[in-house]
Amino acid sequence: MERRFEGKVIVITGAAGGIGRATAERFAQEGAKVVAVDLEAAALRDTTALVEAAGSEALAVAADVSRSADVQRYTAAAKDRFGGIDYFFNNAGIEGWVGPTTQYPEDMFDKVIAVNLKGVFLGIKHVVPLMLERGGGAIVNTASVAGLSGTPSIFAYGASKHAVVGMTKSAALEFGPRGIRTNAICPSPIETRMMRALERGINPDEPEQVHQSMAANNPMGRYGEPSEVAAFVAFLCSKDASYLNGGIFPIDGGSRAR
């Protein structure tokens, strides 16, 4: 595999599993040093092991992305250990509750907005200064296809991902002239824990039926794999994507083509 990121540093939030873990492994295979961020340090062990097995260096940082002090701590750790930040995969997110909007728990709404929206904002706020010290970089935010249309059964999640799309465009306009490209990916359906949770929320008695139905309804006839998303994140950070800024990219097997 081409080592496009030799000597570079990437920070990945939500790195303990699914898309985040696959992206950490992909960047390590291409030579990057990885700062893996998630809520619990123990959950990051498998991720750091994959990075090291790929022949690169990993730093695990337990952090709550919705807390400014924690975000400042993981950015400071990246600078102290590796000298700075070149790429940022602003990926941490939670699905929240599944059900009618009129029954949506207020505390869960606040939690989803804190992680999925405030966490993305705080990441950009504190990572960008370190990127500017390096002369530029690339940010990839994780939005969702739920940020491209209405989502009545996952109200807070859809609202938060619409906001991520908006913040991505604003950041692209503000920081593009200063050498930092910002794009967003909009995955679904991908084989992750989050999709399992959503399937159970839709039909607690027969989640596998939901899985089969959603896969059959996709033009590709299946869910995507985290490694397929990771490959696109790597492309967006690479020099091959040097003129991509402010893009909102569905990774959905063509479901939005209908």
PDB file of C-alpha atoms in Angstrom:
ATOM      1  CA  MET A   1       0.000   0.000   0.000  1.00  0.00           C
ATOM      2  CA  GLU A   2       1.201   3.497  -0.858  1.00  0.00           C
ATOM      3  CA  ARG A   3       2.440   5.401   2.191  1.00  0.00           C
ATOM      4  CA  ARG A   4       0.930   8.802   1.415  1.00  0.00           C
ATOM      5  CA  PHE A   5       1.055  10.021   5.018  1.00  0.00           C
ATOM      6  CA  GLU A   6       4.606   9.178   6.035  1.00  0.00           C
ATOM      7  CA  GLY A   7       5.665  11.477   8.871  1.00  0.00           C
ATOM      8  CA  LYS A   8       2.185  12.972   9.218  1.00  0.00           C
ATOM      9  CA  VAL A   9      -0.117  13.007  12.248  1.00  0.00           C
ATOM     10  CA  ILE A  10      -3.848  12.362  12.339  1.00  0.00           C
ATOM     11  CA  VAL A  11      -6.254  12.787  15.235  1.00  0.00           C
ATOM     12  CA  ILE A  12      -9.297  10.518  15.094  1.00  0.00           C
ATOM     13  CA  THR A  13     -12.227  10.902  17.481  1.00  0.00           C
ATOM     14  CA  GLY A  14     -14.590   7.996  17.976  1.00  0.00           C
ATOM     15  CA  ALA A  15     -11.569   5.795  17.307  1.00  0.00           C
ATOM     16  CA  ALA A  16     -12.537   2.835  19.485  1.00  0.00           C
ATOM     17  CA  GLY A  17     -14.637   1.034  16.903  1.00  0.00           C
ATOM     18  CA  GLY A  18     -16.357   0.888  13.551  1.00  0.00           C
ATOM     19  CA  ILE A  19     -15.384   3.608  11.107  1.00  0.00           C
ATOM     20  CA  GLY A  20     -12.957   5.296  13.514  1.00  0.00           C
ATOM     21  CA  ARG A  21     -10.966   2.124  14.139  1.00  0.00           C
ATOM     22  CA  ALA A  22     -10.863   1.217  10.456  1.00  0.00           C
ATOM     23  CA  THR A  23      -9.628   4.702   9.615  1.00  0.00           C
ATOM     24  CA  ALA A  24      -6.905   4.524  12.255  1.00  0.00           C
ATOM     25  CA  GLU A  25      -5.668   1.278  10.740  1.00  0.00           C
ATOM     26  CA  ARG A  26      -5.804   2.666   7.193  1.00  0.00           C
ATOM     27  CA  PHE A  27      -3.794   5.782   8.056  1.00  0.00           C
ATOM     28  CA  ALA A  28      -1.254   3.703   9.961  1.00  0.00           C
ATOM     29  CA  GLN A  29      -0.823   1.458   6.925  1.00  0.00           C
ATOM     30  CA  GLU A  30      -0.087   4.596   4.917  1.00  0.00           C
ATOM     31  CA  GLY A  31       2.527   5.827   7.390  1.00  0.00           C
ATOM     32  CA  ALA A  32       0.643   8.259   9.645  1.00  0.00           C
ATOM     33  CA  LYS A  33       1.055   8.516  13.388  1.00  0.00           C
ATOM     34  CA  VAL A  34      -2.360   8.185  15.015  1.00  0.00           C
ATOM     35  CA  VAL A  35      -3.858   9.951  18.010  1.00  0.00           C
ATOM     36  CA  ALA A  36      -6.874   7.780  18.853  1.00  0.00           C
ATOM     37  CA  VAL A  37      -9.548   9.519  20.929  1.00  0.00           C
ATOM     38  CA  ASP A  38     -12.592   7.956  22.556  1.00  0.00           C
ATOM     39  CA  LEU A  39     -14.524   8.139  25.794  1.00  0.00           C
ATOM     40  CA  GLU A  40     -12.805   5.230  27.558  1.00  0.00           C
ATOM     41  CA  ALA A  41      -9.134   4.357  27.282  1.00  0.00           C
ATOM     42  CA  ALA A  42      -9.787   0.610  27.586  1.00  0.00           C
ATOM     43  CA  ALA A  43     -11.939   0.699  24.472  1.00  0.00           C
ATOM     44  CA  LEU A  44      -8.994   2.087  22.483  1.00  0.00           C
ATOM     45  CA  ARG A  45      -6.650  -0.855  23.093  1.00  0.00           C
ATOM     46  CA  ASP A  46      -7.665  -2.785  19.994  1.00  0.00           C
ATOM     47  CA  THR A  47      -7.319   0.352  17.874  1.00  0.00           C
ATOM     48  CA  THR A  48      -3.813   1.148  19.083  1.00  0.00           C
ATOM     49  CA  ALA A  49      -2.857  -2.501  18.605  1.00  0.00           C
ATOM     50  CA  LEU A  50      -3.956  -2.325  14.960  1.00  0.00           C
ATOM     51  CA  VAL A  51      -1.966   0.873  14.421  1.00  0.00           C
ATOM     52  CA  GLU A  52       1.162  -0.647  15.921  1.00  0.00           C
ATOM     53  CA  ALA A  53       0.705  -3.875  13.968  1.00  0.00           C
ATOM     54  CA  ALA A  54       0.682  -1.733  10.821  1.00  0.00           C
ATOM     55  CA  GLY A  55       4.113  -0.430  11.804  1.00  0.00           C
ATOM     56  CA  SER A  56       3.162   3.009  13.041  1.00  0.00           C
ATOM     57  CA  GLU A  57       2.886   4.856  16.349  1.00  0.00           C
ATOM     58  CA  ALA A  58      -0.313   5.339  18.319  1.00  0.00           C
ATOM     59  CA  LEU A  59      -1.345   7.513  21.209  1.00  0.00           C
ATOM     60  CA  ALA A  60      -4.621   6.734  22.990  1.00  0.00           C
ATOM     61  CA  VAL A  61      -6.404   9.601  24.725  1.00  0.00           C
ATOM     62  CA  ALA A  62      -9.575   9.091  26.745  1.00  0.00           C
ATOM     63  CA  ALA A  63     -11.727  12.177  26.246  1.00  0.00           C
ATOM     64  CA  ASP A  64     -15.294  13.407  26.164  1.00  0.00           C
ATOM     65  CA  VAL A  65     -15.502  15.372  22.915  1.00  0.00           C
ATOM     66  CA  SER A  66     -18.306  17.534  24.288  1.00  0.00           C
ATOM     67  CA  ARG A  67     -16.041  18.974  27.011  1.00  0.00           C
ATOM     68  CA  SER A  68     -13.703  21.785  26.013  1.00  0.00           C
ATOM     69  CA  ALA A  69     -11.080  20.800  28.588  1.00  0.00           C
ATOM     70  CA  ASP A  70     -10.959  17.251  27.202  1.00  0.00           C
ATOM     71  CA  VAL A  71     -10.636  18.472  23.617  1.00  0.00           C
ATOM     72  CA  GLN A  72      -7.803  20.792  24.607  1.00  0.00           C
ATOM     73  CA  ARG A  73      -6.181  17.849  26.361  1.00  0.00           C
ATOM     74  CA  TYR A  74      -6.199  15.580  23.289  1.00  0.00           C
ATOM     75  CA  THR A  75      -4.900  18.337  21.027  1.00  0.00           C
ATOM     76  CA  ALA A  76      -2.144  19.158  23.526  1.00  0.00           C
ATOM     77  CA  ALA A  77      -1.262  15.470  23.757  1.00  0.00           C
ATOM     78  CA  ALA A  78      -0.931  15.297  19.967  1.00  0.00           C
ATOM     79  CA  LYS A  79       1.439  18.236  19.954  1.00  0.00           C
ATOM     80  CA  ASP A  80       3.472  17.006  22.917  1.00  0.00           C
ATOM     81  CA  ARG A  81       3.897  13.475  21.545  1.00  0.00           C
ATOM     82  CA  PHE A  82       4.079  14.020  17.800  1.00  0.00           C
ATOM     83  CA  GLY A  83       4.724  17.740  17.317  1.00  0.00           C
ATOM     84  CA  GLY A  84       1.385  18.790  15.878  1.00  0.00           C
ATOM     85  CA  ILE A  85      -1.622  17.774  13.790  1.00  0.00           C
ATOM     86  CA  ASP A  86      -1.859  17.431  10.004  1.00  0.00           C
ATOM     87  CA  TYR A  87      -5.218  15.705   9.622  1.00  0.00           C
ATOM     88  CA  PHE A  88      -8.344  15.540  11.746  1.00  0.00           C
ATOM     89  CA  PHE A  89     -11.090  12.949  11.413  1.00  0.00           C
ATOM     90  CA  ASN A  90     -13.847  14.596  13.453  1.00  0.00           C
ATOM     91  CA  ASN A  91     -15.816  11.390  13.747  1.00  0.00           C
ATOM     92  CA  ALA A  92     -17.232  10.814  17.239  1.00  0.00           C
ATOM     93  CA  GLY A  93     -21.005  10.505  17.378  1.00  0.00           C
ATOM     94  CA  ILE A  94     -23.930   8.740  19.017  1.00  0.00           C
ATOM     95  CA  GLU A  95     -27.265   7.695  17.553  1.00  0.00           C
ATOM     96  CA  GLY A  96     -29.506   8.668  20.460  1.00  0.00           C
ATOM     97  CA  TRP A  97     -33.066   7.429  20.849  1.00  0.00           C
ATOM     98  CA  VAL A  98     -35.227   5.830  18.157  1.00  0.00           C
ATOM     99  CA  GLY A  99     -38.932   6.593  18.243  1.00  0.00           C
ATOM    100  CA  PRO A 100     -41.638   9.249  17.878  1.00  0.00           C
ATOM    101  CA  THR A 101     -40.443  12.820  18.240  1.00  0.00           C
ATOM    102  CA  THR A 102     -43.189  13.705  20.734  1.00  0.00           C
ATOM    103  CA  GLN A 103     -41.781  11.033  23.066  1.00  0.00           C
ATOM    104  CA  TYR A 104     -38.109  11.923  22.589  1.00  0.00           C
ATOM    105  CA  PRO A 105     -36.391  12.220  26.017  1.00  0.00           C
ATOM    106  CA  GLU A 106     -35.109  15.747  26.545  1.00  0.00           C
ATOM    107  CA  ASP A 107     -31.938  14.607  28.296  1.00  0.00           C
ATOM    108  CA  MET A 108     -31.088  12.311  25.391  1.00  0.00           C
ATOM    109  CA  PHE A 109     -31.685  15.141  22.910  1.00  0.00           C
ATOM    110  CA  ASP A 110     -29.205  17.286  24.862  1.00  0.00           C
ATOM    111  CA  LYS A 111     -26.644  14.465  24.916  1.00  0.00           C
ATOM    112  CA  VAL A 112     -26.861  13.845  21.163  1.00  0.00           C
ATOM    113  CA  ILE A 113     -26.446  17.548  20.411  1.00  0.00           C
ATOM    114  CA  ALA A 114     -23.527  17.783  22.854  1.00  0.00           C
ATOM    115  CA  VAL A 115     -21.581  14.909  21.283  1.00  0.00           C
ATOM    116  CA  ASN A 116     -22.547  15.169  17.618  1.00  0.00           C
ATOM    117  CA  LEU A 117     -22.685  18.944  17.263  1.00  0.00           C
ATOM    118  CA  LYS A 118     -20.753  20.617  20.062  1.00  0.00           C
ATOM    119  CA  GLY A 119     -18.065  17.932  19.856  1.00  0.00           C
ATOM    120  CA  VAL A 120     -17.482  18.667  16.169  1.00  0.00           C
ATOM    121  CA  PHE A 121     -17.366  22.415  16.862  1.00  0.00           C
ATOM    122  CA  LEU A 122     -14.897  22.052  19.734  1.00  0.00           C
ATOM    123  CA  GLY A 123     -12.702  19.785  17.645  1.00  0.00           C
ATOM    124  CA  ILE A 124     -12.469  22.336  14.857  1.00  0.00           C
ATOM    125  CA  LYS A 125     -11.968  25.177  17.339  1.00  0.00           C
ATOM    126  CA  HIS A 126      -8.970  23.584  19.025  1.00  0.00           C
ATOM    127  CA  VAL A 127      -7.403  21.584  16.176  1.00  0.00           C
ATOM    128  CA  VAL A 128      -7.255  24.368  13.591  1.00  0.00           C
ATOM    129  CA  PRO A 129      -4.625  26.472  15.433  1.00  0.00           C
ATOM    130  CA  LEU A 130      -2.275  23.476  15.520  1.00  0.00           C
ATOM    131  CA  MET A 131      -2.872  22.798  11.834  1.00  0.00           C
ATOM    132  CA  LEU A 132      -2.048  26.402  11.018  1.00  0.00           C
ATOM    133  CA  GLU A 133       1.255  25.971  12.843  1.00  0.00           C
ATOM    134  CA  ARG A 134       2.042  23.176  10.358  1.00  0.00           C
ATOM    135  CA  GLY A 135       1.053  25.310   7.366  1.00  0.00           C
ATOM    136  CA  GLY A 136      -2.330  23.719   6.732  1.00  0.00           C
ATOM    137  CA  GLY A 137      -4.038  20.362   6.738  1.00  0.00           C
ATOM    138  CA  ALA A 138      -7.305  18.575   6.135  1.00  0.00           C
ATOM    139  CA  ILE A 139     -10.409  18.016   8.252  1.00  0.00           C
ATOM    140  CA  VAL A 140     -13.021  15.366   7.564  1.00  0.00           C
ATOM    141  CA  ASN A 141     -16.228  15.616   9.586  1.00  0.00           C
ATOM    142  CA  THR A 142     -18.566  12.660   9.926  1.00  0.00           C
ATOM    143  CA  ALA A 143     -22.096  13.733   9.064  1.00  0.00           C
ATOM    144  CA  SER A 144     -24.599  11.164   7.768  1.00  0.00           C
ATOM    145  CA  VAL A 145     -27.212  10.605   5.108  1.00  0.00           C
ATOM    146  CA  ALA A 146     -29.487  11.575   8.016  1.00  0.00           C
ATOM    147  CA  GLY A 147     -28.036  15.063   7.571  1.00  0.00           C
ATOM    148  CA  LEU A 148     -29.335  15.233   4.002  1.00  0.00           C
ATOM    149  CA  SER A 149     -33.049  14.569   4.520  1.00  0.00           C
ATOM    150  CA  GLY A 150     -35.688  14.331   7.215  1.00  0.00           C
ATOM    151  CA  THR A 151     -35.322  11.734   9.964  1.00  0.00           C
ATOM    152  CA  PRO A 152     -38.531  11.614  12.033  1.00  0.00           C
ATOM    153  CA  SER A 153     -37.582   8.501  14.035  1.00  0.00           C
ATOM    154  CA  ILE A 154     -34.116   9.785  15.031  1.00  0.00           C
ATOM    155  CA  PHE A 155     -34.951  13.445  15.474  1.00  0.00           C
ATOM    156  CA  ALA A 156     -31.911  14.662  17.407  1.00  0.00           C
ATOM    157  CA  TYR A 157     -29.444  12.628  15.366  1.00  0.00           C
ATOM    158  CA  GLY A 158     -30.784  14.028  12.102  1.00  0.00           C
ATOM    159  CA  ALA A 159     -30.754  17.567  13.456  1.00  0.00           C
ATOM    160  CA  SER A 160     -27.155  17.212  14.637  1.00  0.00           C
ATOM    161  CA  LYS A 161     -25.954  15.827  11.323  1.00  0.00           C
ATOM    162  CA  HIS A 162     -27.659  18.616   9.354  1.00  0.00           C
ATOM    163  CA  ALA A 163     -25.694  20.989  11.579  1.00  0.00           C
ATOM    164  CA  VAL A 164     -22.432  19.151  10.844  1.00  0.00           C
ATOM    165  CA  VAL A 165     -23.076  19.679   7.128  1.00  0.00           C
ATOM    166  CA  GLY A 166     -23.539  23.397   7.763  1.00  0.00           C
ATOM    167  CA  MET A 167     -20.439  23.691   9.941  1.00  0.00           C
ATOM    168  CA  THR A 168     -18.388  21.865   7.312  1.00  0.00           C
ATOM    169  CA  LYS A 169     -19.324  24.417   4.670  1.00  0.00           C
ATOM    170  CA  SER A 170     -18.624  27.330   6.996  1.00  0.00           C
ATOM    171  CA  ALA A 171     -15.226  25.926   7.985  1.00  0.00           C
ATOM    172  CA  ALA A 172     -14.336  25.330   4.339  1.00  0.00           C
ATOM    173  CA  LEU A 173     -14.977  28.979   3.537  1.00  0.00           C
ATOM    174  CA  GLU A 174     -13.164  30.287   6.600  1.00  0.00           C
ATOM    175  CA  PHE A 175     -10.086  28.071   6.614  1.00  0.00           C
ATOM    176  CA  GLY A 176      -9.681  27.091   2.962  1.00  0.00           C
ATOM    177  CA  PRO A 177      -7.797  30.318   2.170  1.00  0.00           C
ATOM    178  CA  ARG A 178      -5.432  29.463   5.030  1.00  0.00           C
ATOM    179  CA  GLY A 179      -4.532  26.033   3.716  1.00  0.00           C
ATOM    180  CA  ILE A 180      -7.012  23.844   5.611  1.00  0.00           C
ATOM    181  CA  ARG A 181      -9.528  21.890   3.571  1.00  0.00           C
ATOM    182  CA  THR A 182     -12.737  20.775   5.296  1.00  0.00           C
ATOM    183  CA  ASN A 183     -15.079  18.132   3.903  1.00  0.00           C
ATOM    184  CA  ALA A 184     -17.789  15.897   5.312  1.00  0.00           C
ATOM    185  CA  ILE A 185     -18.737  12.287   4.701  1.00  0.00           C
ATOM    186  CA  CYS A 186     -22.334  11.080   4.924  1.00  0.00           C
ATOM    187  CA  PRO A 187     -22.278   7.315   5.503  1.00  0.00           C
ATOM    188  CA  SER A 188     -25.112   4.786   5.688  1.00  0.00           C
ATOM    189  CA  PRO A 189     -25.741   1.976   5.878  1.00  0.00           C
ATOM    190  CA  ILE A 190     -22.386   0.740   7.234  1.00  0.00           C
ATOM    191  CA  GLU A 191     -21.684  -2.439   9.223  1.00  0.00           C
ATOM    192  CA  THR A 192     -21.161  -0.811  12.615  1.00  0.00           C
ATOM    193  CA  ARG A 193     -22.419  -0.963  16.186  1.00  0.00           C
ATOM    194  CA  MET A 194     -24.486   2.152  15.509  1.00  0.00           C
ATOM    195  CA  MET A 195     -26.432   0.437  12.748  1.00  0.00           C
ATOM    196  CA  ARG A 196     -27.074  -2.559  15.020  1.00  0.00           C
ATOM    197  CA  ALA A 197     -28.484  -0.170  17.618  1.00  0.00           C
ATOM    198  CA  LEU A 198     -30.683   1.549  15.048  1.00  0.00           C
ATOM    199  CA  GLU A 199     -31.969  -1.807  13.797  1.00  0.00           C
ATOM    200  CA  ARG A 200     -32.913  -2.797  17.357  1.00  0.00           C
ATOM    201  CA  GLY A 201     -34.571   0.570  17.875  1.00  0.00           C
ATOM    202  CA  ILE A 202     -36.691   0.154  14.763  1.00  0.00           C
ATOM    203  CA  ASN A 203     -37.730  -3.421  15.562  1.00  0.00           C
ATOM    204  CA  PRO A 204     -36.529  -4.733  18.944  1.00  0.00           C
ATOM    205  CA  ASP A 205     -38.033  -8.164  18.294  1.00  0.00           C
ATOM    206  CA  GLU A 206     -36.550  -8.746  14.834  1.00  0.00           C
ATOM    207  CA  PRO A 207     -33.570  -6.447  14.188  1.00  0.00           C
ATOM    208  CA  GLU A 208     -32.135  -8.871  11.635  1.00  0.00           C
ATOM    209  CA  GLN A 209     -35.269  -8.396   9.547  1.00  0.00           C
ATOM    210  CA  VAL A 210     -34.587  -4.655   9.521  1.00  0.00           C
ATOM    211  CA  HIS A 211     -31.013  -5.342   8.458  1.00  0.00           C
ATOM    212  CA  GLN A 212     -32.077  -7.567   5.589  1.00  0.00           C
ATOM    213  CA  SER A 213     -34.708  -5.099   4.428  1.00  0.00           C
ATOM    214  CA  MET A 214     -32.338  -2.140   4.460  1.00  0.00           C
ATOM    215  CA  ALA A 215     -29.642  -4.097   2.656  1.00  0.00           C
ATOM    216  CA  ALA A 216     -32.093  -5.302   0.012  1.00  0.00           C
ATOM    217  CA  ASN A 217     -33.339  -1.735  -0.505  1.00  0.00           C
ATOM    218  CA  ASN A 218     -29.829  -0.465  -1.224  1.00  0.00           C
ATOM    219  CA  PRO A 219     -28.753  -0.380  -4.900  1.00  0.00           C
ATOM    220  CA  MET A 220     -25.622  -2.330  -3.938  1.00  0.00           C
ATOM    221  CA  GLY A 221     -27.705  -4.941  -2.113  1.00  0.00           C
ATOM    222  CA  ARG A 222     -25.641  -4.692   1.065  1.00  0.00           C
ATOM    223  CA  TYR A 223     -24.299  -2.473   3.822  1.00  0.00           C
ATOM    224  CA  GLY A 224     -20.919  -0.837   3.367  1.00  0.00           C
ATOM    225  CA  GLU A 225     -17.840  -1.850   5.317  1.00  0.00           C
ATOM    226  CA  PRO A 226     -15.951   0.495   7.668  1.00  0.00           C
ATOM    227  CA  SER A 227     -12.820  -0.083   5.586  1.00  0.00           C
ATOM    228  CA  GLU A 228     -14.591   1.364   2.541  1.00  0.00           C
ATOM    229  CA  VAL A 229     -15.358   4.549   4.452  1.00  0.00           C
ATOM    230  CA  ALA A 230     -11.786   4.671   5.770  1.00  0.00           C
ATOM    231  CA  ALA A 231     -10.426   4.507   2.232  1.00  0.00           C
ATOM    232  CA  PHE A 232     -12.429   7.571   1.246  1.00  0.00           C
ATOM    233  CA  VAL A 233     -11.388   9.507   4.351  1.00  0.00           C
ATOM    234  CA  ALA A 234      -7.778   8.767   3.422  1.00  0.00           C
ATOM    235  CA  PHE A 235      -8.413  10.026  -0.098  1.00  0.00           C
ATOM    236  CA  LEU A 236      -9.956  13.271   1.190  1.00  0.00           C
ATOM    237  CA  CYS A 237      -6.879  13.923   3.327  1.00  0.00           C
ATOM    238  CA  SER A 238      -4.431  13.091   0.549  1.00  0.00           C
ATOM    239  CA  LYS A 239      -2.888  15.360  -2.054  1.00  0.00           C
ATOM    240  CA  ASP A 240      -5.091  13.624  -4.633  1.00  0.00           C
ATOM    241  CA  ALA A 241      -7.998  15.597  -3.131  1.00  0.00           C
ATOM    242  CA  SER A 242      -6.139  18.909  -3.024  1.00  0.00           C
ATOM    243  CA  TYR A 243      -8.985  20.841  -4.698  1.00  0.00           C
ATOM    244  CA  LEU A 244     -11.813  19.313  -2.662  1.00  0.00           C
ATOM    245  CA  ASN A 245     -13.046  21.724  -0.011  1.00  0.00           C
ATOM    246  CA  GLY A 246     -16.537  22.102   1.407  1.00  0.00           C
ATOM    247  CA  GLY A 247     -17.722  18.864  -0.154  1.00  0.00           C
ATOM    248  CA  ILE A 248     -20.537  16.780   1.350  1.00  0.00           C
ATOM    249  CA  PHE A 249     -20.038  13.204   0.179  1.00  0.00           C
ATOM    250  CA  PRO A 250     -22.595  10.411   0.632  1.00  0.00           C
ATOM    251  CA  ILE A 251     -21.080   6.961   1.178  1.00  0.00           C
ATOM    252  CA  ASP A 252     -24.274   4.990   0.863  1.00  0.00           C
ATOM    253  CA  GLY A 253     -24.093   2.511  -2.003  1.00  0.00           C
ATOM    254  CA  GLY A 254     -26.163   4.844  -4.164  1.00  0.00           C
ATOM    255  CA  SER A 255     -29.270   5.057  -1.973  1.00  0.00           C
ATOM    256  CA  ARG A 256     -29.410   8.845  -2.462  1.00  0.00           C
ATOM    257  CA  ALA A 257     -29.375   8.441  -6.236  1.00  0.00           C
ATOM    258  CA  ARG A 258     -33.077   7.592  -6.175  1.00  0.00           C
TER     259      ARG A 258
END
